[in-house]
C-alpha cells in the first residue's frame, strides 16, 4: 500500500486506519526504502500502477482524497461490449509499456464476466494474477483458464484454520495437506498461484493469536510451500491489525527496523530459497511435495529444501520426528538453517528432525 509505506520526506504522520484516508505515503517514499525490501531477499514489490501525488495536480489530489466516500458510487461499464473491451485493452497495453510493468495483480476478478479477461490479459502481454476471493478450489481454479495466476485463496483459508489454534480444533495439517493436493490437481498450474497468509483484505495472523512460534510457521509455510510467495507489508514487523481497515497500518510506525526477529527470519528463509532457485531454476515450475503429514505436522520437499511445520505452538515440548521421502542419502549430514543444528540420515533413510517448542524446521 503506497500511502502506508513511506512519505517522500521520511516523516511519520499520524495515520488513523479507521478514517480510511490517504496517509501520505508516496512512490518516492518506497524508492527511498527499497533496501528495506531487498535486504529481506525479495526480488519484486507489488504496488498500485500510478501514484496519485505524482500525476495529478494538487486540486485533483484533494478531490481524490475527499471524494472517496460512501456518497460517490463507482461507475459500472458493460465489459461484454466490444468497444469497452478494446478500450481497456488499449489502456492496459499502454500502461504496461510506459511504466515497464513486470506483472499485474488484478483486483475483484470474479465481479467481471469471465469473457472479458482473456483479451485483457493478452493486451497486457505480461503475467497477470487475479484476485478471486473464494475458498472453493474448483470455482477459483476455473479462473486460471482466463488468467495466468490467481491469489491462492483456497489454500489461504485452510492455512489459517490449521495454524490459528494450538489445539487444532478449527483445522489441522492433514486438511491443509489435502488442500494442497486438490489445488495442484485442480488448477492448471499451481506454481503460478500467489501464496499468502496476510493481505489488506483479511485479518493479520497475529490478530488471531499472540503465539510467535505459530506465526513463524505460517510465514515459513508462505515462503516455502510453492507458488509465488507474497508477504504483506508489516508482516515482517509483527503487526496485529484485525479486519479491514485495522490491518492497513502505516509501516513507518516500525521505524523500518531491520533488527526485529521476524525481519531476520524472513531474510534467512528467502536466502535459502533464492539460492535453491538460482542453482536450479526448474524448482520454480515444480510443485512442492508433501512427504509427511498428521494433524499437527506437515513436511514438504521443494527443490533441495525440506521443511517441517507444526501447529503445536510455543507451549509444545521439545521432541523428535522421523521423516522419510526427503531425498537425502544414507549417512548424509543435513543442516537445519534456522538453528544450525546437524542431523545425519540413518541407514535405511530415516531422518530424525529435532523440533524445539513447535518451531518450523528448514534444511
Coordinates of C-alpha atoms in Angstrom, one line a residue:
X1 CA 0.0 0.0 0.0
X2 CA 1.8 3.0 -1.3
X3 CA 0.2 5.6 1.0
X4 CA 1.0 3.5 4.1
X5 CA 4.6 2.6 3.2
X6 CA 6.7 5.8 3.4
X7 CA 6.3 9.5 2.8
X8 CA 8.7 11.2 0.4
X9 CA 10.2 13.3 3.3
X10 CA 10.7 10.3 5.6
X11 CA 8.3 11.9 8.1
X12 CA 5.9 9.9 10.3
X13 CA 2.5 11.4 10.0
X14 CA -0.4 10.2 12.2
X15 CA -2.4 7.5 10.2
X16 CA -5.8 6.6 11.7
X17 CA -6.8 3.5 9.8
X18 CA -10.4 3.8 10.9
X19 CA -10.8 7.0 8.9
X20 CA -9.8 5.3 5.6
X21 CA -7.9 8.3 4.4
X22 CA -4.8 8.9 2.4
X23 CA -1.9 8.9 5.0
X24 CA 0.9 10.5 3.0
X25 CA 3.0 7.6 1.5
X26 CA 4.4 8.0 -2.0
X27 CA 6.3 6.2 -4.7
X28 CA 9.3 8.3 -3.8
X29 CA 9.0 7.1 -0.2
X30 CA 9.1 3.5 -1.4
X31 CA 12.1 4.2 -3.6
X32 CA 13.9 5.7 -0.5
X33 CA 13.4 2.4 1.3
X34 CA 14.0 -0.2 -1.4
X35 CA 16.9 -1.6 0.6
X36 CA 14.5 -2.4 3.3
X37 CA 12.6 -4.7 0.9
X38 CA 15.7 -6.1 -0.9
X39 CA 17.6 -7.0 2.3
X40 CA 14.8 -9.4 3.2
X41 CA 15.6 -11.3 0.0
X42 CA 12.6 -10.1 -2.0
X43 CA 13.0 -9.6 -5.8
X44 CA 9.7 -7.8 -6.6
X45 CA 7.2 -5.4 -5.0
X46 CA 3.5 -5.2 -5.8
X47 CA 2.4 -1.6 -6.0
X48 CA -0.5 0.4 -7.5
X49 CA 0.5 1.3 -11.1
X50 CA 0.1 5.0 -10.6
X51 CA 0.9 7.3 -7.7
X52 CA -1.8 10.0 -7.5
X53 CA 0.6 12.5 -6.0
X54 CA 3.0 12.1 -9.0
X55 CA 0.4 12.5 -11.8
X56 CA -2.3 14.8 -10.5
X57 CA -2.4 18.5 -9.7
X58 CA -2.9 19.4 -6.0
X59 CA -6.6 20.2 -6.6
X60 CA -7.2 16.9 -8.3
X61 CA -5.5 15.1 -5.5
X62 CA -7.6 16.9 -2.9
X63 CA -10.7 15.7 -4.7
X64 CA -9.4 12.2 -5.0
X65 CA -8.8 12.1 -1.2
X66 CA -12.0 13.7 -0.1
X67 CA -14.3 12.3 -2.8
X68 CA -13.8 8.7 -2.0
X69 CA -16.7 8.1 0.4
X70 CA -19.9 6.3 0.5
X71 CA -21.7 9.1 -1.3
X72 CA -19.8 8.6 -4.5
X73 CA -20.7 5.4 -6.3
X74 CA -18.3 3.5 -8.5
X75 CA -19.1 3.7 -12.2
X76 CA -20.1 0.5 -14.0
X77 CA -19.3 -0.4 -17.6
X78 CA -20.5 -3.1 -19.9
X79 CA -17.5 -5.3 -20.1
X80 CA -19.1 -7.5 -22.7
X81 CA -19.2 -4.6 -25.2
X82 CA -16.5 -4.9 -27.8
X83 CA -15.7 -1.2 -27.7
X84 CA -15.3 -1.4 -23.9
X85 CA -13.1 -4.4 -24.2
X86 CA -11.0 -2.8 -26.9
X87 CA -10.6 0.5 -24.9
X88 CA -9.5 -1.4 -21.8
X89 CA -7.1 -3.3 -23.9
X90 CA -5.5 -0.2 -25.4
X91 CA -5.3 1.3 -21.9
X92 CA -3.5 -1.7 -20.3
X93 CA -1.2 -2.1 -23.3
X94 CA -0.1 1.5 -22.9
X95 CA 0.2 1.3 -19.1
X96 CA 2.4 -1.8 -19.1
X97 CA 4.6 -0.3 -21.8
X98 CA 5.1 3.2 -20.4
X99 CA 5.8 2.0 -16.8
X100 CA 7.7 -1.2 -17.8
X101 CA 5.5 -3.3 -15.5
X102 CA 6.6 -6.9 -15.0
X103 CA 3.3 -8.3 -13.8
X104 CA -0.3 -7.4 -12.9
X105 CA -2.3 -8.1 -9.7
X106 CA -5.9 -7.6 -10.8
X107 CA -8.5 -7.0 -8.0
X108 CA -12.0 -8.4 -7.8
X109 CA -11.8 -10.6 -10.9
X110 CA -14.9 -12.6 -10.2
X111 CA -17.1 -9.5 -10.3
X112 CA -16.4 -9.1 -14.1
X113 CA -17.5 -11.5 -16.8
X114 CA -15.0 -14.2 -17.5
X115 CA -15.2 -13.5 -21.2
X116 CA -13.5 -10.1 -20.5
X117 CA -10.3 -11.4 -19.1
X118 CA -8.6 -13.3 -21.9
X119 CA -8.4 -10.3 -24.3
X120 CA -7.4 -8.0 -21.4
X121 CA -4.6 -10.4 -20.4
X122 CA -3.5 -10.7 -24.0
X123 CA -3.4 -6.9 -24.4
X124 CA -1.3 -6.6 -21.2
X125 CA 1.2 -9.0 -22.6
X126 CA 2.7 -9.8 -19.1
X127 CA 2.0 -12.2 -16.3
X128 CA -1.4 -11.5 -14.8
X129 CA -2.6 -12.6 -11.3
X130 CA -6.2 -12.3 -10.4
X131 CA -7.9 -12.0 -7.1
X132 CA -10.9 -14.4 -6.7
X133 CA -11.8 -14.2 -3.1
X134 CA -13.3 -17.7 -2.7
X135 CA -12.2 -20.8 -0.9
X136 CA -13.7 -23.3 -3.3
X137 CA -10.9 -24.9 -5.2
X138 CA -12.9 -25.9 -8.3
X139 CA -14.5 -22.4 -8.6
X140 CA -11.3 -20.5 -8.1
X141 CA -9.1 -22.7 -10.3
X142 CA -11.6 -22.2 -13.2
X143 CA -10.3 -18.6 -13.5
X144 CA -6.9 -19.8 -14.4
X145 CA -8.3 -20.6 -17.8
X146 CA -8.6 -16.8 -18.2
X147 CA -5.6 -15.5 -16.4
X148 CA -2.0 -16.8 -15.8
X149 CA -2.3 -17.0 -12.0
X150 CA -4.5 -16.3 -9.0
X151 CA -4.2 -15.5 -5.4
X152 CA -4.4 -18.9 -3.7
X153 CA -7.4 -18.3 -1.5
X154 CA -8.4 -22.0 -1.3
X155 CA -5.0 -22.6 0.4
X156 CA -5.2 -19.4 2.5
X157 CA -8.4 -20.4 4.3
X158 CA -7.0 -23.9 5.1
X159 CA -3.7 -22.4 6.2
X160 CA -5.2 -20.1 8.7
X161 CA -7.5 -22.8 10.0
X162 CA -4.6 -25.2 10.5
X163 CA -2.4 -22.7 12.5
X164 CA -4.6 -20.3 14.3
X165 CA -5.4 -22.6 17.2
X166 CA -2.7 -24.6 19.1
X167 CA -5.2 -27.5 19.7
X168 CA -6.1 -27.7 16.0
X169 CA -9.8 -27.7 16.7
X170 CA -10.7 -25.5 13.7
X171 CA -8.4 -27.3 11.3
X172 CA -5.4 -29.5 11.1
X173 CA -2.4 -30.1 9.0
X174 CA -3.9 -33.1 7.3
X175 CA -6.7 -30.9 5.9
X176 CA -4.0 -28.4 4.7
X177 CA -2.2 -31.2 3.0
X178 CA -5.3 -32.4 1.3
X179 CA -6.0 -28.8 0.1
X180 CA -2.5 -28.6 -1.4
X181 CA -3.1 -31.8 -3.3
X182 CA -6.6 -30.7 -4.5
X183 CA -5.2 -27.3 -5.7
X184 CA -2.3 -29.0 -7.5
X185 CA -4.7 -31.3 -9.3
X186 CA -7.5 -28.8 -9.9
X187 CA -5.6 -25.7 -11.1
X188 CA -4.0 -25.5 -14.5
X189 CA -0.6 -24.6 -12.9
X190 CA -0.4 -24.3 -9.1
X191 CA 3.2 -22.9 -9.4
X192 CA 1.7 -19.6 -10.8
X193 CA -0.6 -19.1 -7.8
X194 CA 0.2 -16.4 -5.2
X195 CA 0.8 -18.0 -1.8
X196 CA -0.1 -15.6 1.1
X197 CA -1.1 -15.6 4.7
X198 CA -1.9 -11.9 5.2
X199 CA -3.2 -9.1 3.0
X200 CA -5.1 -5.8 3.2
X201 CA -8.5 -7.6 2.9
X202 CA -8.1 -10.2 5.6
X203 CA -7.1 -10.0 9.3
X204 CA -3.4 -10.3 10.1
X205 CA -2.5 -13.7 11.6
X206 CA -1.4 -12.2 14.9
X207 CA -4.9 -10.8 15.4
X208 CA -5.9 -14.5 16.0
X209 CA -3.1 -15.5 18.3
X210 CA -0.1 -14.0 20.0
X211 CA 1.9 -17.2 19.7
X212 CA 5.0 -16.1 17.8
X213 CA 6.0 -19.7 17.1
X214 CA 2.8 -20.3 15.2
X215 CA 3.4 -17.1 13.4
X216 CA 6.8 -18.2 12.3
X217 CA 5.3 -21.4 11.0
X218 CA 2.8 -19.5 8.9
X219 CA 5.4 -17.2 7.4
X220 CA 7.8 -20.1 6.7
X221 CA 5.0 -22.0 5.0
X222 CA 4.0 -19.0 2.9
X223 CA 7.6 -18.7 1.6
X224 CA 8.3 -22.4 1.1
X225 CA 5.0 -24.1 0.1
X226 CA 5.3 -23.3 -3.6
X227 CA 3.7 -20.9 -5.9
X228 CA 4.7 -17.2 -5.8
X229 CA 5.2 -16.3 -2.1
X230 CA 3.7 -12.9 -1.0
X231 CA 4.5 -11.2 2.3
X232 CA 2.2 -8.3 3.2
X233 CA 4.0 -5.1 4.4
X234 CA 4.1 -5.1 8.2
X235 CA 4.0 -8.9 8.5
X236 CA 7.8 -8.7 9.0
X237 CA 7.3 -6.3 11.9
X238 CA 4.6 -8.4 13.6
X239 CA 1.7 -6.1 13.0
X240 CA -1.5 -7.3 14.6
X241 CA -4.4 -5.5 12.9
X242 CA -7.7 -7.4 12.5
X243 CA -10.3 -6.8 9.9
X244 CA -10.1 -4.1 7.3
X245 CA -9.3 -1.2 8.0
X246 CA -7.3 -2.1 11.1
X247 CA -5.0 -4.3 9.1
X248 CA -3.8 -1.4 6.9
X249 CA -1.3 0.1 9.4
X250 CA 1.3 2.7 8.4
X251 CA 4.7 0.9 8.1
X252 CA 6.6 4.0 9.4
X253 CA 5.4 3.3 12.9
X254 CA 8.0 0.4 12.9
X255 CA 10.9 2.8 12.0
X256 CA 11.7 0.3 9.3
X257 CA 13.6 -1.8 11.8
X258 CA 15.8 -4.4 10.2
X259 CA 16.7 -5.9 13.7
X260 CA 13.3 -7.5 14.5
X261 CA 13.3 -11.2 14.8
X262 CA 10.7 -11.6 12.0
X263 CA 12.6 -9.4 9.6
X264 CA 15.7 -11.5 10.0
X265 CA 13.7 -14.7 10.0
X266 CA 12.2 -13.9 6.6
X267 CA 15.6 -12.9 5.3
X268 CA 17.1 -16.2 6.3
X269 CA 14.4 -18.3 4.6
X270 CA 14.5 -16.1 1.5
X271 CA 18.3 -16.5 1.3
X272 CA 18.0 -20.3 1.2
X273 CA 15.0 -20.2 -1.2
X274 CA 16.8 -17.8 -3.6
X275 CA 20.0 -19.9 -3.5
X276 CA 18.0 -23.0 -4.4
X277 CA 16.1 -21.1 -7.1
X278 CA 19.2 -19.7 -8.8
X279 CA 21.1 -23.0 -8.6
X280 CA 18.1 -24.9 -10.1
X281 CA 15.6 -22.6 -11.9
X282 CA 13.3 -25.6 -12.7
X283 CA 12.3 -25.6 -9.0
X284 CA 10.1 -22.6 -9.8
X285 CA 7.9 -24.7 -12.1
X286 CA 7.9 -27.8 -9.8
X287 CA 5.1 -28.0 -7.1
X288 CA 6.1 -28.8 -3.6
X289 CA 5.7 -32.4 -2.5
X290 CA 4.1 -33.4 0.9
X291 CA 6.4 -36.1 2.4
X292 CA 4.7 -36.3 5.8
X293 CA 1.5 -35.1 7.5
X294 CA -0.5 -35.7 10.6
X295 CA -2.9 -33.5 12.5
X296 CA -0.1 -31.3 13.9
X297 CA 2.7 -31.5 11.3
X298 CA 3.5 -31.3 7.7
X299 CA 6.8 -31.8 5.9
X300 CA 7.4 -30.6 2.3
X301 CA 10.2 -31.0 -0.2
X302 CA 10.6 -28.5 -2.9
X303 CA 13.9 -28.5 -4.9
X304 CA 16.7 -29.1 -2.4
X305 CA 14.7 -27.7 0.6
X306 CA 13.0 -29.9 3.1
X307 CA 10.7 -28.0 5.6
X308 CA 8.7 -29.1 8.6
X309 CA 5.8 -27.2 10.0
X310 CA 4.0 -27.6 13.3
X311 CA 0.8 -26.1 14.7
X312 CA 1.6 -27.2 18.3
X313 CA 2.6 -23.7 19.3
X314 CA 5.2 -22.4 21.7
X315 CA 3.9 -24.5 24.6
X316 CA 4.9 -27.7 22.8
X317 CA 7.6 -29.9 24.4
X318 CA 10.9 -30.4 22.6
X319 CA 10.6 -33.6 20.6
X320 CA 11.9 -35.5 17.6
X321 CA 10.1 -36.5 14.4
X322 CA 11.2 -39.1 11.9
X323 CA 10.9 -38.2 8.2
X324 CA 11.3 -40.3 5.1
X325 CA 11.0 -39.4 1.4
X326 CA 13.2 -36.4 1.9
X327 CA 15.6 -37.2 -0.9
X328 CA 18.8 -37.3 1.2
X329 CA 21.3 -40.1 1.1
X330 CA 22.1 -42.5 3.9
X331 CA 24.8 -41.0 6.3
X332 CA 24.3 -37.6 4.7
X333 CA 24.7 -34.7 7.2
X334 CA 21.7 -32.3 7.0
X335 CA 22.0 -28.8 8.4
X336 CA 18.9 -27.1 9.8
X337 CA 19.4 -23.5 8.7
X338 CA 17.4 -21.6 11.4
X339 CA 19.3 -23.3 14.3
X340 CA 22.5 -24.5 12.5
X341 CA 22.0 -27.9 14.1
X342 CA 23.1 -31.1 12.2
X343 CA 21.3 -34.4 11.7
X344 CA 22.6 -37.4 10.0
X345 CA 20.4 -39.6 7.8
X346 CA 20.3 -43.1 9.2
X347 CA 20.9 -46.4 7.4
X348 CA 17.6 -47.1 5.7
X349 CA 16.8 -43.4 5.1
X350 CA 15.2 -42.2 8.3
X351 CA 15.9 -38.5 9.2
X352 CA 15.4 -37.6 12.8
X353 CA 14.3 -34.0 13.0
X354 CA 14.6 -32.1 16.3
X355 CA 11.6 -29.8 16.9
X356 CA 12.0 -27.3 19.7
X357 CA 8.8 -25.8 21.0
X358 CA 6.9 -26.1 17.8
X359 CA 9.2 -24.0 15.7
X360 CA 9.5 -24.6 11.9
X361 CA 12.5 -26.5 10.6
X362 CA 14.2 -25.8 7.3
X363 CA 17.0 -27.8 5.8

